[in-house]
mmCIF file of C-alpha atoms in Angstrom:
data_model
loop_
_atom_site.group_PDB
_atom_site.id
_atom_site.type_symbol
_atom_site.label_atom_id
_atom_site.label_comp_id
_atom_site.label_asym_id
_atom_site.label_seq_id
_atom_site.Cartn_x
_atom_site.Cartn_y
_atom_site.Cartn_z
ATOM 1 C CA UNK A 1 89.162 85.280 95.679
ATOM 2 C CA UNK A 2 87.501 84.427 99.059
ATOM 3 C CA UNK A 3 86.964 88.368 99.631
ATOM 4 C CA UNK A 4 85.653 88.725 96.333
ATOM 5 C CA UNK A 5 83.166 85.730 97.243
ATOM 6 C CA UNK A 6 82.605 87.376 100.408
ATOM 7 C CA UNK A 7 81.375 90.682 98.865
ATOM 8 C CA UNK A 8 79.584 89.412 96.085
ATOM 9 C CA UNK A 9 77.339 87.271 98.851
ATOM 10 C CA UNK A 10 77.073 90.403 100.877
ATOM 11 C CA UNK A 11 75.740 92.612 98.024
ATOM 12 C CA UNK A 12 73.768 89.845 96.902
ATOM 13 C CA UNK A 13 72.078 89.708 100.366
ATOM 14 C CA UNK A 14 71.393 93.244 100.538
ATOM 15 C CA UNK A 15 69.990 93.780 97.308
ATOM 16 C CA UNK A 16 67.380 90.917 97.781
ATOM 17 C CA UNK A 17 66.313 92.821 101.180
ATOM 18 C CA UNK A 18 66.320 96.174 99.025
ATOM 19 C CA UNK A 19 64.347 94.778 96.185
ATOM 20 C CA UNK A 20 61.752 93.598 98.341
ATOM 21 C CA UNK A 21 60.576 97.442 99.395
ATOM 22 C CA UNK A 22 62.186 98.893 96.032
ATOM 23 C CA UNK A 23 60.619 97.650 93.136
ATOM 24 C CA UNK A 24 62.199 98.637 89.483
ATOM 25 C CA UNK A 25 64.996 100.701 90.499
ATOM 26 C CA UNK A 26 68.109 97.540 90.025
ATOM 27 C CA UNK A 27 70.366 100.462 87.609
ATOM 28 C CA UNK A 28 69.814 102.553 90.707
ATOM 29 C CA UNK A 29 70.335 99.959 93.356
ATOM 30 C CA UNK A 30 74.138 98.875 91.057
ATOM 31 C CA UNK A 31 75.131 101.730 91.014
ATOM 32 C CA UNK A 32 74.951 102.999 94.426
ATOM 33 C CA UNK A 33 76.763 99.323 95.373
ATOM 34 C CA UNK A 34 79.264 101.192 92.785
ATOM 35 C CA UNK A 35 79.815 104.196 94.495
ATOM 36 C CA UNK A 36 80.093 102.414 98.174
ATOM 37 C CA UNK A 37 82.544 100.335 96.592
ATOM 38 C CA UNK A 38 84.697 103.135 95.527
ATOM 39 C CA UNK A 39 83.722 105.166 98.721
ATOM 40 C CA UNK A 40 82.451 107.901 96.394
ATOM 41 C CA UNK A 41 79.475 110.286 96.615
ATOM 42 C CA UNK A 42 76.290 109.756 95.264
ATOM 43 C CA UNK A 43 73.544 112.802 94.330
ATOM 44 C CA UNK A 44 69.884 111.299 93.430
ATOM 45 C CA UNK A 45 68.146 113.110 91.344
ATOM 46 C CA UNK A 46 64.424 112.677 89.913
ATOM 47 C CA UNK A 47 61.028 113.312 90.457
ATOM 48 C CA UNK A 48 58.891 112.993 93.071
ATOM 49 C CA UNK A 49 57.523 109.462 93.969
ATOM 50 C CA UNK A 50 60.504 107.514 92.641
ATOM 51 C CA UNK A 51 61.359 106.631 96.241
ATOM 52 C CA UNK A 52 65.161 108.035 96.336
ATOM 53 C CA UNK A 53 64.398 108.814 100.254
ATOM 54 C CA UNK A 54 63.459 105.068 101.072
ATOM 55 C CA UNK A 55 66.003 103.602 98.547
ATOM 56 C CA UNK A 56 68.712 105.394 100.526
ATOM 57 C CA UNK A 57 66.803 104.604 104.045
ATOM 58 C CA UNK A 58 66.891 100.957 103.017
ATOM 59 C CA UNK A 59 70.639 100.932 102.541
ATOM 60 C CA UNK A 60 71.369 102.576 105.707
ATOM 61 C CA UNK A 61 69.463 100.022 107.405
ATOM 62 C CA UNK A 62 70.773 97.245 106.171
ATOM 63 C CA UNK A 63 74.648 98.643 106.298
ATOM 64 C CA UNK A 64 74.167 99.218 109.993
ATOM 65 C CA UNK A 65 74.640 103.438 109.278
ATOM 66 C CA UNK A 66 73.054 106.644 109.819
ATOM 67 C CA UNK A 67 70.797 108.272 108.028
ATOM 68 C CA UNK A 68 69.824 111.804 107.532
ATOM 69 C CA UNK A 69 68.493 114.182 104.961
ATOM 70 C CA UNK A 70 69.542 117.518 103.652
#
């Protein structure tokens, strides 16, 4: 239960930092905490100006990773 605890702080955390620069995307922002969980792949699609590139910046930052484009 304490890991549980754990995580659900940690995600907590990070979603407050991403919802500061991300505003209206939370379906978004769950389900790529989803996909981390389960070390899965994620492909964003939509159109321009829905700010998929910063979204994804945002999480690298805060997770401490690398980020690149393709």
């Amino acid at each position: 239960m304490q890991i549980l605890d754990k995580l659900k702080d940690s995600q907590s955390k990070l979603n407050q930092e991403l919802s500061k620069v991300i505003i209206g995307q939370n379906e978004v922002i769950e389900h790529l905490f989803i996909a981390l969980l389960c070390r899965g792949h994620v492909l964003l699609e939509g159109v321009p100006g829905l700010a998929k590139t910063l979204l994804i910046q945002c999480l690298s930052n805060g997770l401490d990773l690398k980020f690149n484009r393709i």
